[in-house]
mmCIF file of C-alpha atoms and ligand atoms in Angstrom:
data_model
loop_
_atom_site.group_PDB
_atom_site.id
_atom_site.type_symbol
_atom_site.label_atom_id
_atom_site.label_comp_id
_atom_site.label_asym_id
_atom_site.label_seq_id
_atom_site.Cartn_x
_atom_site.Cartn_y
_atom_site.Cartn_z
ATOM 1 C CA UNK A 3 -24.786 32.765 -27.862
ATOM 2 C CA UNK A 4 -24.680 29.834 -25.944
ATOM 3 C CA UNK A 5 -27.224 30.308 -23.064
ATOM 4 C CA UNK A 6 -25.744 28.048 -19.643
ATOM 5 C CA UNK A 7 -27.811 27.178 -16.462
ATOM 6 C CA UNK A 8 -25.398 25.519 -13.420
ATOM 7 C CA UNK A 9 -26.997 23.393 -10.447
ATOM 8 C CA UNK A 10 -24.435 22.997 -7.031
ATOM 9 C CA UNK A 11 -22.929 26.553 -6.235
ATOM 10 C CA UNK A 12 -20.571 24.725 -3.639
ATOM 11 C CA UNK A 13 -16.420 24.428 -3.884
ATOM 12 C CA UNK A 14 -16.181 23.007 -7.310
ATOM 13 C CA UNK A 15 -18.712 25.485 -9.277
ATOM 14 C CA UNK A 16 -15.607 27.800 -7.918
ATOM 15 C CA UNK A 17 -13.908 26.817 -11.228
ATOM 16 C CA UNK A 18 -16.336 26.443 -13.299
ATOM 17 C CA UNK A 19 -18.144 29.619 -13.185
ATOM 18 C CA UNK A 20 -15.287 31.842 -13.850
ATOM 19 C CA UNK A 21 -14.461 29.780 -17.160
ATOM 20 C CA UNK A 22 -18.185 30.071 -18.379
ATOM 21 C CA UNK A 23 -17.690 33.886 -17.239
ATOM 22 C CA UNK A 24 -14.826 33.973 -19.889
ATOM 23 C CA UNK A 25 -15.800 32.619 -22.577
ATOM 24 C CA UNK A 26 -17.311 35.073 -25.313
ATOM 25 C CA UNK A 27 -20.312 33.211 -27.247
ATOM 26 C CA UNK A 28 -21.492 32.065 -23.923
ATOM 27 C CA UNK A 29 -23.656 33.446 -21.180
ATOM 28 C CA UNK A 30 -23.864 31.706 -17.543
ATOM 29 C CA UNK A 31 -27.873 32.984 -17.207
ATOM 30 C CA UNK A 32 -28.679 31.014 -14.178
ATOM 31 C CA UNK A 33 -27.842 29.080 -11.243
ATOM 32 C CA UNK A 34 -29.618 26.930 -8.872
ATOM 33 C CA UNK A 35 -28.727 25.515 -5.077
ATOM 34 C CA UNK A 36 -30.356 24.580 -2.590
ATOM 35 C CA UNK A 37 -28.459 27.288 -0.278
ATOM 36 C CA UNK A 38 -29.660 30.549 -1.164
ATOM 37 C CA UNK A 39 -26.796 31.987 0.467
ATOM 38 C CA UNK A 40 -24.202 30.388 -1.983
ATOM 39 C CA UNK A 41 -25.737 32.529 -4.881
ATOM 40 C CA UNK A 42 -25.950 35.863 -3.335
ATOM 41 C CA UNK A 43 -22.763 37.165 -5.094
ATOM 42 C CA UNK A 44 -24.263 36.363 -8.309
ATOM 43 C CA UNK A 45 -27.056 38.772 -8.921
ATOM 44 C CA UNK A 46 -26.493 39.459 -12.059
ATOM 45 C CA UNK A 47 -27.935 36.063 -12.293
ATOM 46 C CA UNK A 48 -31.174 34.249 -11.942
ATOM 47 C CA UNK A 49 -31.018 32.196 -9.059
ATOM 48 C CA UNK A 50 -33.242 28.986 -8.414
ATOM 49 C CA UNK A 51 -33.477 26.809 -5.081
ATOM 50 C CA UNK A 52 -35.367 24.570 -7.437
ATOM 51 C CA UNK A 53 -33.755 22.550 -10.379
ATOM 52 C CA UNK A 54 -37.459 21.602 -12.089
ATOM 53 C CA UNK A 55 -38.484 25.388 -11.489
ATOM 54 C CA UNK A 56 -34.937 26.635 -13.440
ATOM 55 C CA UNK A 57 -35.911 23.848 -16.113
ATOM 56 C CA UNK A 58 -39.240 25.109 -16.386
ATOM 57 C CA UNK A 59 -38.463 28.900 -16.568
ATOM 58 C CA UNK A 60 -35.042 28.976 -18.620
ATOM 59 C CA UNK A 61 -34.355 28.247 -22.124
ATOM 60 C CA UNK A 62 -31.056 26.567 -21.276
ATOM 61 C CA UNK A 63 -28.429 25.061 -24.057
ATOM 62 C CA UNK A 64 -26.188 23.794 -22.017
ATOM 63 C CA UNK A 65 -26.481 22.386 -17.940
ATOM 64 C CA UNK A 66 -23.326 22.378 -15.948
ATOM 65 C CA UNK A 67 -23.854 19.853 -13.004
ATOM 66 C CA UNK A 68 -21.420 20.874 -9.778
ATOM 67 C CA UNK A 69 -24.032 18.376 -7.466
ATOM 68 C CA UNK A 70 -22.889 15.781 -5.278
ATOM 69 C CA UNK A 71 -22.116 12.566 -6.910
ATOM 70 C CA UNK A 72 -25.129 10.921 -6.037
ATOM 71 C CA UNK A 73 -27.249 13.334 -7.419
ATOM 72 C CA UNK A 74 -25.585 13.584 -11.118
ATOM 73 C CA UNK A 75 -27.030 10.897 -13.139
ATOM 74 C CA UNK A 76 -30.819 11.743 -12.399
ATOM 75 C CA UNK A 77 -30.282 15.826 -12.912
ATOM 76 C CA UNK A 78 -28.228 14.812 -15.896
ATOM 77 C CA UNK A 79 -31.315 12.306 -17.270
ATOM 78 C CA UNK A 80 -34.014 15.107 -16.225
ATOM 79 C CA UNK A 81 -32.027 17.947 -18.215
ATOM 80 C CA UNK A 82 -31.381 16.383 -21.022
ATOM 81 C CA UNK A 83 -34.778 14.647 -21.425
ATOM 82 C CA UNK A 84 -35.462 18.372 -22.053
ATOM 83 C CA UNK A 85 -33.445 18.975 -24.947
ATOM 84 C CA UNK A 86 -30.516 20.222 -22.752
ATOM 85 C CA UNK A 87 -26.858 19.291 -23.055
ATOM 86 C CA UNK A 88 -24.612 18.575 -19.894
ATOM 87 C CA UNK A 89 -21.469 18.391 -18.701
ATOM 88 C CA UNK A 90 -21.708 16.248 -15.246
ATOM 89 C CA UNK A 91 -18.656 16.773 -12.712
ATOM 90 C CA UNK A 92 -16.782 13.294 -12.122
ATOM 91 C CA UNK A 93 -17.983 10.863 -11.456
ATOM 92 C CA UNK A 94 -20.778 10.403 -13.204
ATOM 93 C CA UNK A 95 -22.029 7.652 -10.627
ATOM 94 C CA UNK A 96 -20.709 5.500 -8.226
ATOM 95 C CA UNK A 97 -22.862 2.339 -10.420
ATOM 96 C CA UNK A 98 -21.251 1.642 -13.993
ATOM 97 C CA UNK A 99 -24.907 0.746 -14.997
ATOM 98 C CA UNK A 100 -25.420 4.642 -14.343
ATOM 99 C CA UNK A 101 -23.192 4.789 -17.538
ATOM 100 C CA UNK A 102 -25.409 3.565 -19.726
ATOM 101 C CA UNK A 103 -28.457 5.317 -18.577
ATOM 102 C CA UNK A 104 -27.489 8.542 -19.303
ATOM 103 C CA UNK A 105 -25.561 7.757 -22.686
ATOM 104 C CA UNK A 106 -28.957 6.338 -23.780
ATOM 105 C CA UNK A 107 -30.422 9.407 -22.485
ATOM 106 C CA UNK A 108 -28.122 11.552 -24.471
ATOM 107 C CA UNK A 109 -28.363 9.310 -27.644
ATOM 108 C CA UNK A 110 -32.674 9.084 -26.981
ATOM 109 C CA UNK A 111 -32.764 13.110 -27.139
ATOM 110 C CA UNK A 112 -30.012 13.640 -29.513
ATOM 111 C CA UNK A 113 -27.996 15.598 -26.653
ATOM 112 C CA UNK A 114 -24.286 15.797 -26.042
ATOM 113 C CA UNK A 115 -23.287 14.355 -22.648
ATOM 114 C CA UNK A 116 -19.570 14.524 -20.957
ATOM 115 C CA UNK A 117 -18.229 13.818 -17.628
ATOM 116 C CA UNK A 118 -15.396 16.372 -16.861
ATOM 117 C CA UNK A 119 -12.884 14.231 -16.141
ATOM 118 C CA UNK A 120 -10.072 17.047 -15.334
ATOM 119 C CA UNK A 121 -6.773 15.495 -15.871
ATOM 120 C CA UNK A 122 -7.542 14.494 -19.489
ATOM 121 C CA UNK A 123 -7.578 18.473 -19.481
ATOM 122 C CA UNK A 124 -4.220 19.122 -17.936
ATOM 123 C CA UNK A 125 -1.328 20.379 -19.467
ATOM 124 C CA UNK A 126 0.817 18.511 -17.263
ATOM 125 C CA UNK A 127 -1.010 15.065 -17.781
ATOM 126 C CA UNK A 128 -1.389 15.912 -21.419
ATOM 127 C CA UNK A 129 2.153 16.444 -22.006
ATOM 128 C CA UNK A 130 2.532 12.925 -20.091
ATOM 129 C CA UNK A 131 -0.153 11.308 -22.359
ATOM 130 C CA UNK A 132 1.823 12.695 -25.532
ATOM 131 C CA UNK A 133 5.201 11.168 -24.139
ATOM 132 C CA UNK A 134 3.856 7.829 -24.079
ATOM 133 C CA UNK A 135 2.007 8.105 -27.143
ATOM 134 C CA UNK A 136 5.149 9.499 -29.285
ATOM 135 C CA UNK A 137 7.767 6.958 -27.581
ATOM 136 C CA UNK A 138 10.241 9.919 -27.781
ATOM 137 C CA UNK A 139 11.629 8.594 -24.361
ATOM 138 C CA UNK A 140 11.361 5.033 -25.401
ATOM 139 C CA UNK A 141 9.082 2.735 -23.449
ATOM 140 C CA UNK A 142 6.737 3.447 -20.419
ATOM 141 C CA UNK A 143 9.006 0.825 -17.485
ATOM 142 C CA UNK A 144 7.017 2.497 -14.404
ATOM 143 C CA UNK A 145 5.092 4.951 -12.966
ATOM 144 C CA UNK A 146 3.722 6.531 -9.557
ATOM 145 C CA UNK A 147 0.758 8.812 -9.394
ATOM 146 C CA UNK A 148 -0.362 10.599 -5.967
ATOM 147 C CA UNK A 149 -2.974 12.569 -4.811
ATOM 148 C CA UNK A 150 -3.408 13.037 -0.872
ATOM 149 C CA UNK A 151 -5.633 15.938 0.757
ATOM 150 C CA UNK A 152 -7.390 16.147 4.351
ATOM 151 C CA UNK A 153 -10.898 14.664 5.466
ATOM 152 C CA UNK A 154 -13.345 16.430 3.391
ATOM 153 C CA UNK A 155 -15.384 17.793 6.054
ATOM 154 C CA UNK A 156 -16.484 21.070 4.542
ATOM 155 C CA UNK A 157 -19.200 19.727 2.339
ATOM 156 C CA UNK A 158 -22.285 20.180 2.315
ATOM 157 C CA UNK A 159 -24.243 18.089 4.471
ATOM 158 C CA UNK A 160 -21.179 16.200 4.728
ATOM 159 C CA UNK A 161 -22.429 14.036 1.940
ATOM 160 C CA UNK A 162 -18.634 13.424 0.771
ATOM 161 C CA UNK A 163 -17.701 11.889 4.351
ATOM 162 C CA UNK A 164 -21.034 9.433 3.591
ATOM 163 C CA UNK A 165 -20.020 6.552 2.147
ATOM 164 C CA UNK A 166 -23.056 6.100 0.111
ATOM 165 C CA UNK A 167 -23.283 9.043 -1.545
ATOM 166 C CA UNK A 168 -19.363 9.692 -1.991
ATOM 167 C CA UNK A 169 -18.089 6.399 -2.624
ATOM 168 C CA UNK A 170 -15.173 7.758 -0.424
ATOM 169 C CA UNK A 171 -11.270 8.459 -1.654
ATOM 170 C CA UNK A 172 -11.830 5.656 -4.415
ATOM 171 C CA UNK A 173 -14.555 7.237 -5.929
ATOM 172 C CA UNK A 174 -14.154 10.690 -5.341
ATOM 173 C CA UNK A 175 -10.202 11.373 -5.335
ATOM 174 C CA UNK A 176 -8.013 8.259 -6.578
ATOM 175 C CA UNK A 177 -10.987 8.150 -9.430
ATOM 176 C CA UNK A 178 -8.965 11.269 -11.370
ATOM 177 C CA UNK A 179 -5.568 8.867 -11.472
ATOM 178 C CA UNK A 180 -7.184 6.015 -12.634
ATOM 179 C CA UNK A 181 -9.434 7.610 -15.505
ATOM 180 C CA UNK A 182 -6.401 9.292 -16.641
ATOM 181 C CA UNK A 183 -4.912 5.770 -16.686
ATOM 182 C CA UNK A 184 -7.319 3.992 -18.229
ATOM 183 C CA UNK A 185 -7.623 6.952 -20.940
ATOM 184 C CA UNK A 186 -3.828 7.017 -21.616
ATOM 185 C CA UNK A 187 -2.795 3.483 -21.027
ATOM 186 C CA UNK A 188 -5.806 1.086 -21.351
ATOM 187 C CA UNK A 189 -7.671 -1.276 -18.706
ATOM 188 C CA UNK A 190 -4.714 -2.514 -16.328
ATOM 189 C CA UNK A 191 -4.680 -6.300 -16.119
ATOM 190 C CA UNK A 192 -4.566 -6.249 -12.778
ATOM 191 C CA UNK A 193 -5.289 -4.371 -9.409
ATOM 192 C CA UNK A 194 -3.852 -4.993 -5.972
ATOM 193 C CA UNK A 195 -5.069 -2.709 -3.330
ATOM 194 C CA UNK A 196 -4.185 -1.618 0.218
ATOM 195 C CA UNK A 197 -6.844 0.161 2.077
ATOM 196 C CA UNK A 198 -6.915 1.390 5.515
ATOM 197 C CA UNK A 199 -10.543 3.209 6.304
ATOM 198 C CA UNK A 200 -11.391 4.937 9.813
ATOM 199 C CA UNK A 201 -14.353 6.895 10.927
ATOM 200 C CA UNK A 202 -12.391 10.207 9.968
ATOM 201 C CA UNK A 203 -9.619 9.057 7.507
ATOM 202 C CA UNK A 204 -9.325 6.736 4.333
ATOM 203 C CA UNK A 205 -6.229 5.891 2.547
ATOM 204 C CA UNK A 206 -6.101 3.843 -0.846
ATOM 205 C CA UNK A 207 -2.778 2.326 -2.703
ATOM 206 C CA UNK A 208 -2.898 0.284 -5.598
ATOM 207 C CA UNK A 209 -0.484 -1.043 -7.616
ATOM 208 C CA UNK A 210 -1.946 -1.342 -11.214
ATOM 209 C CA UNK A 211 -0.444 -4.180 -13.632
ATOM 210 C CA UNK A 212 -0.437 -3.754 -17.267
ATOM 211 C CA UNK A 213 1.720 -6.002 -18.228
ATOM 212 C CA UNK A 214 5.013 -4.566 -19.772
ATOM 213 C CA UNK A 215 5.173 -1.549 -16.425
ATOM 214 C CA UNK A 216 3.332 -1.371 -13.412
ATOM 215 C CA UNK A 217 2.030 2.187 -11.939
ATOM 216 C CA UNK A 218 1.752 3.044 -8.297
ATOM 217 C CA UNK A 219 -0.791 4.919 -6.773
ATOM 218 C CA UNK A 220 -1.645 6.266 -3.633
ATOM 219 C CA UNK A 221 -4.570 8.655 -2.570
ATOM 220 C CA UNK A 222 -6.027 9.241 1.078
ATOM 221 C CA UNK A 223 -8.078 12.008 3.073
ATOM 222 C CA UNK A 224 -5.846 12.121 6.246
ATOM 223 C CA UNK A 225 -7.436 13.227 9.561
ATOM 224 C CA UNK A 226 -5.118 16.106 9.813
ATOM 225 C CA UNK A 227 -5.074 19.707 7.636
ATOM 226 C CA UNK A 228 -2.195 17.630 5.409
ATOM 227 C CA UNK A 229 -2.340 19.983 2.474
ATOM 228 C CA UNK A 230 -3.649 18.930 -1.035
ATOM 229 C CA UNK A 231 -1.069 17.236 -3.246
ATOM 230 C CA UNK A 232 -1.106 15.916 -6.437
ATOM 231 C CA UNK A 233 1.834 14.410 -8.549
ATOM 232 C CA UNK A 234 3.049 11.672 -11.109
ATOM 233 C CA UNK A 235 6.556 10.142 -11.532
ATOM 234 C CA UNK A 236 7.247 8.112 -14.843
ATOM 235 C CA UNK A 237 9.961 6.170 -16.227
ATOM 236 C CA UNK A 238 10.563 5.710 -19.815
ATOM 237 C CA UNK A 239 13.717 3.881 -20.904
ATOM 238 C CA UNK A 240 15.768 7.062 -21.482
ATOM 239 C CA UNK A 241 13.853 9.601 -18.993
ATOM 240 C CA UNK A 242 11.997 9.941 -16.105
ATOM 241 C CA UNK A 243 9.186 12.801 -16.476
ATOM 242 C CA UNK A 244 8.091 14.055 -13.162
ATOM 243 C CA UNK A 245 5.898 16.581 -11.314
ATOM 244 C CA UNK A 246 6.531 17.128 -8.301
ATOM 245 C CA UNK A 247 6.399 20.271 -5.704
ATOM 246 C CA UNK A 248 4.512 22.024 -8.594
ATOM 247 C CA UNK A 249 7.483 21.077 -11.203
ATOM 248 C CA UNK A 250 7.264 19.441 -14.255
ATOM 249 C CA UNK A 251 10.807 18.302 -15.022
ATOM 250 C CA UNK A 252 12.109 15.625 -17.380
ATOM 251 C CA UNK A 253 15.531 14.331 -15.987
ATOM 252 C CA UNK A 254 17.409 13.143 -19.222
ATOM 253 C CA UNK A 255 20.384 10.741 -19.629
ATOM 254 C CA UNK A 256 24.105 12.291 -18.359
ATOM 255 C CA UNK A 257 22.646 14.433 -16.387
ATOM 256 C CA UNK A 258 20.779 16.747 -18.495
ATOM 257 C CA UNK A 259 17.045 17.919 -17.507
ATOM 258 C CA UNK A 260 14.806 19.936 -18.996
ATOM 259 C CA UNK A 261 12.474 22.102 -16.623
ATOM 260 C CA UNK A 262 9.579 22.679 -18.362
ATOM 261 C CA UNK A 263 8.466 25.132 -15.348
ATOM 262 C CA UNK A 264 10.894 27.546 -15.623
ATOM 263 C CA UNK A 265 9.998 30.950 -17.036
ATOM 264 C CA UNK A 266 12.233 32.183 -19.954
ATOM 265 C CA UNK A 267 11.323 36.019 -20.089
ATOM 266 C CA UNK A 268 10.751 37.217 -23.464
ATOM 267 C CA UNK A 269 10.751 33.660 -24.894
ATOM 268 C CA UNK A 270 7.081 33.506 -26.374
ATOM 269 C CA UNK A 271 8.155 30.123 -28.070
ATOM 270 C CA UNK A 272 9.477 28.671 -24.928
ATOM 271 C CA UNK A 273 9.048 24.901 -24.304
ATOM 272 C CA UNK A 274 7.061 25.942 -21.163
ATOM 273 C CA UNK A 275 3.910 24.038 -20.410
ATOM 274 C CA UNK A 276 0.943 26.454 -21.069
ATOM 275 C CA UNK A 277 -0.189 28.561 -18.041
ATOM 276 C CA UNK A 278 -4.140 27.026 -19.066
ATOM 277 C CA UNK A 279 -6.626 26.010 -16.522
ATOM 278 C CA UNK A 280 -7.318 22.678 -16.744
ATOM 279 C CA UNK A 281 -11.013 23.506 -15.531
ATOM 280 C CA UNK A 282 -11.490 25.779 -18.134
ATOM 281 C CA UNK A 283 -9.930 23.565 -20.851
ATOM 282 C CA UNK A 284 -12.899 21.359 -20.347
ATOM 283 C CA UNK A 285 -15.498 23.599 -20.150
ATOM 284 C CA UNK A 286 -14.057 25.121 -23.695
ATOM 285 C CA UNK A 287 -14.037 21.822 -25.385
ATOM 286 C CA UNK A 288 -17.256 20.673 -24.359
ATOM 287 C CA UNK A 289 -19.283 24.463 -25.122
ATOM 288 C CA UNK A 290 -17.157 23.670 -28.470
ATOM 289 C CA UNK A 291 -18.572 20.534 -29.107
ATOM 290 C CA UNK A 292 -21.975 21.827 -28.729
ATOM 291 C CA UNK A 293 -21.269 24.930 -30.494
ATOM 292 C CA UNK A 294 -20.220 22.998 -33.894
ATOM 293 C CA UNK A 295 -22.032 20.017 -33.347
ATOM 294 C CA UNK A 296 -18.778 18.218 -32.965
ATOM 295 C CA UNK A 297 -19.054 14.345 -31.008
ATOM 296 C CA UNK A 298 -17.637 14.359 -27.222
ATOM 297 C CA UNK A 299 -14.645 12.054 -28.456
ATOM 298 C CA UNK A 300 -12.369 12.716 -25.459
ATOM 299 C CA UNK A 301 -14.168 11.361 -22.967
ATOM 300 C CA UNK A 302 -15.640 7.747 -23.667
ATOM 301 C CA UNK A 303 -18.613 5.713 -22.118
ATOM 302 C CA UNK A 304 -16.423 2.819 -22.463
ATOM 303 C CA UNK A 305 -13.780 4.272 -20.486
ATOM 304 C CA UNK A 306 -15.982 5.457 -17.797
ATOM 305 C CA UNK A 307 -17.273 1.877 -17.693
ATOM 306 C CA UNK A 308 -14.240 0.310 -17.171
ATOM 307 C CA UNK A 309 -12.938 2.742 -14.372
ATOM 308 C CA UNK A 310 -16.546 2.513 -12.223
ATOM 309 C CA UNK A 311 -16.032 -1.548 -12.667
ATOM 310 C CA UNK A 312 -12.353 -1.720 -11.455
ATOM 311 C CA UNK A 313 -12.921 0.367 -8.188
ATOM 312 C CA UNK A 314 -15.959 -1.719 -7.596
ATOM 313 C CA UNK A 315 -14.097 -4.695 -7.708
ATOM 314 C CA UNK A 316 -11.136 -3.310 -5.602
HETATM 315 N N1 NAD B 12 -12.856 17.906 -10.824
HETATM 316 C C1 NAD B 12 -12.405 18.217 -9.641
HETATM 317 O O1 NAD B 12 -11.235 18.542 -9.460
HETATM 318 C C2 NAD B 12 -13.348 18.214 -8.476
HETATM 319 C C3 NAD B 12 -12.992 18.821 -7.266
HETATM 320 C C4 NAD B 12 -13.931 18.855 -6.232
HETATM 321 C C5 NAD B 12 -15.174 18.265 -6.399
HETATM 322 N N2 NAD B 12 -15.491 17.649 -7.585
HETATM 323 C C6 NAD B 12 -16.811 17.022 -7.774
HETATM 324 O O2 NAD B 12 -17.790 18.053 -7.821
HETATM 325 C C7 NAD B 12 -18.990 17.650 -7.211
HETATM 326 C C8 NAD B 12 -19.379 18.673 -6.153
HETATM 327 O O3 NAD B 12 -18.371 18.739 -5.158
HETATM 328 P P1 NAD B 12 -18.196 20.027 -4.227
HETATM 329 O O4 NAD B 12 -16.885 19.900 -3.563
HETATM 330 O O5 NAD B 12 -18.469 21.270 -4.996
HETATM 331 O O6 NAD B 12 -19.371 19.766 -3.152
HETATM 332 P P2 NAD B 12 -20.055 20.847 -2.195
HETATM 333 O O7 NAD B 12 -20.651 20.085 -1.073
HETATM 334 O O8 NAD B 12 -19.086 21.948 -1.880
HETATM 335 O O9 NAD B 12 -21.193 21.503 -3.117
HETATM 336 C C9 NAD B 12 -22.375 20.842 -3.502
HETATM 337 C C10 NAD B 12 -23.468 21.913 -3.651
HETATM 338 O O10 NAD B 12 -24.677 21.286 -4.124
HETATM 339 C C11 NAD B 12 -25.776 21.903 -3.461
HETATM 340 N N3 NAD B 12 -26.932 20.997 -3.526
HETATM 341 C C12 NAD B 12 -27.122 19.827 -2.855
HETATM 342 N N4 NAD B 12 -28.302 19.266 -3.218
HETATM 343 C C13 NAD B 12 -28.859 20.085 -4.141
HETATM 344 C C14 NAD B 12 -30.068 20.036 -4.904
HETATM 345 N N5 NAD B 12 -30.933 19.021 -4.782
HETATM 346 N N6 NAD B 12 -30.337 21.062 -5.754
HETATM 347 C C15 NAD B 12 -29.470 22.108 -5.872
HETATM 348 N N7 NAD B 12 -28.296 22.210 -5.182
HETATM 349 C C16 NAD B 12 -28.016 21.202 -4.326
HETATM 350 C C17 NAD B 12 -25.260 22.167 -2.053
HETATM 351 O O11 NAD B 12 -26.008 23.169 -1.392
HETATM 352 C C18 NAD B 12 -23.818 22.588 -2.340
HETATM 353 O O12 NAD B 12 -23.708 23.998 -2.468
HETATM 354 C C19 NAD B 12 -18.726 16.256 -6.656
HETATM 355 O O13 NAD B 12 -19.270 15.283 -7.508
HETATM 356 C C20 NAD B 12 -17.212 16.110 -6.629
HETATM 357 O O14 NAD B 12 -16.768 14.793 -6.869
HETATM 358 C C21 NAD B 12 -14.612 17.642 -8.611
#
C-alpha cells in the first residue's frame, strides 16, 4: 500500500484528492496547509500546518504538491531529499534552471519526480496527439488552441494575481497549450506574441511556427466572470478535428463527421472518447510508476526545459 502525504489543500488538491481516494493500493494518510480551515473535512486524515513537521512525523512514499508555483521546486527538493517521491502540479518553476535542480535531486536520492502536466493526460488531447502521430488524416496544415477564464482572484493570498510568484497567464494558463505542443509536436521554430497586461486582466496570443503548419493560441484572465474555456481546432489534409463547446468532432471530407461525443446506448465498443478524468489519469500513471519501479517517460526534463525557455523569451 502506497502511503501519500499532499501539501496545498486549495482549488486544485480538489482533483487530486478524490483520485488518490480511488485508487485501491493507495492511502492519502495526510495533508498539510497552512489554512487549518481547508482540512477540516478531512478528519479521517492527519492534518499538518507544517510541511517539515508532516516530513518528520509520516512515513510518506509518495508527496503530492498542490502549492503555489513558487513554492514547488524547494518542497519538491526537501521531500525528496528524504527518500520521498513527488508529483509537483505545473509548473514546476517559473526558472528553467529550476529544472535541473530537482531532476538532480530526484536522480541524487534515487526518487521518481513528475510534473503533472494535465493535457498529456486528456483523452481529448490524446486522441489529438495519436492523429498526428498515425497520419490517418494526412498532414498536420494548422491548428488553434484556446484557453480563456476570469482574473484569478480567489487564491490564496492572491499569489496567482502576483506576478512574481505566478508568472501570470503565460506561466500559469497558456503553459498547458504549449507543453502539450512541445510534447506532441516538438520545439516551434518560432514565437510571435501579442500581449496586452492591465492591473486586473492579461491576455496572451501567439502564433507558434514550426515550419510545415503554424498553431494559434490564445489564453487570457479577463476582468469579467467570462467563464472557463478550453478548446483546440486542427487541420489535417483530409480533416479538421475539433473540440469545441465540450465536443470532440472530426468533420471528414463530403460532408461526413464523426462525433466522438455522442452517446450510443448499449454500444460498449463505441468509438466514444473515454469518460476518464484527466486528473486522475495522471495521478494513476505516476502511483504506477512508483508502484513497479517503472521510469516517468511521459513527462520529460527536456521538454519542460524547452517550454520554461520559450515563455521566457516571449
Ligand atoms: N493542472 C491544472 O489544471 C491546474 C489548475 C489549477 C491550478 N493548478 C496549479 O496548482 C497549483 C495550486 O493552485 P491552486 O489554484 O490550488 O491555488 P490555491 O491558492 O487555491 O491553493 C494553494 C494552497 O496552498 C496553501 N499554502 C500556501 N503556502 C503554504 C505552505 N507554505 N505550506 C502549506 N500550504 C500552503 C494555501 O493555504 C492554499 O490552500 C498552482 O501551481 C497552479 O498552477 C493546476
Amino acid at each position: 500500500m502506497l502511503k501519500v502525504g499532499l501539501v496545498g489543500v486549495g482549488g486544485i488538491s480538489g482533483a487530486h484528492i478524490p483520485a488518490w481516494e480511488a485508487m485501491e493500493d493507495a492511502e492519502l494518510v495526510a495533508l498539510c496547509d497552512i489554512r487549518t480551515e481547508r482540512m477540516e473535512k478531512y478528519s479521517d486524515k492527519r492534518c499538518y500546518t507544517d510541511f517539515d513537521e508532516m516530513l518528520k512525523n509520516e512515513e510518506l512514499d509518495i508527496l503530492d504538491i498542490c502549492l503555489p508555483t513558487y513554492l514547488h521546486a524547494d518542497f519538491a527538493i526537501k521531500a525528496m531529499e528524504r527518500g520521498i517521491n513527488v508529483i509537483s502540479e505545473k509548473p514546476i518553476s517559473l526558472k528553467e534552471a529550476d529544472v535541473e535542480r530537482v531532476y538532480s535531486a530526484a536522480q541524487k536520492n534515487n526518487v521518481k519526480f513528475m510534473v503533472a502536466q494535465v493535457l498529456r493526460f486528456w483523452p481529448e488531447y490524446e486522441l489529438l496527439k495519436e492523429i498526428y502521430d498515425s497520419k490517418r488524416y494526412g498532414r498536420l496544415l494548422s491548428g488553434t488552441m484556446t484557453r480563456l477564464g476570469c482574473y484569478p482572484r480567489w487564491s490564496w493570498d492572491g499569489w496567482m494575481m502576483d506576478e512574481k510568484r505566478s508568472g501570470l497567464v503565460p506561466f500559469d494558463l497558456h503553459i498547458h497549450d504549449l507543453d502539450f505542443m512541445v510534447y506532441a509536436f516538438g520545439a516551434p521554430k518560432v514565437a510571435h506574441q501579442y500581449r496586452s497586461k492591465l492591473p486586473d486582466q492579461d491576455y496572451m496570443s501567439v502564433v507558434y511556427d514550426f515550419g510545415d503548419f503554424s498553431i494559434n493560441t490564445e489564453a487570457s484572465w479577463y476582468s469579467t466572470s467570462y467563464p472557463f474555456t478550453a478548446e483546440f481546432r486542427f487541420q489535417f489534409e483530409n480533416a479538421v478535428v475539433a473540440w469545441e463547446n465540450g465536443k470532440t468532432i472530426i468533420y471528414l471530407r463530403d460532408d461526413e463527421k464523426i462525433d466522438l461525443s455522442q452517446q450510443s446506448e448499449g454500444d460498449t465498443g463505441s468509438i466514444n472518447l473515454p469518460k476518464s478524468d484527466a486528473y486522475a489519469n495522471e495521478i494513476n500513471y505516476f502511483a504506477n510508476c512508483v508502484r513497479n519501479d517503472l521510469p516517468v517517460e511521459k513527462v520529460k526534463p527536456e521538454e519542460l526545459k524547452c517550454v520554461l525557455d520559450i515563455l521566457n523569451s516571449l
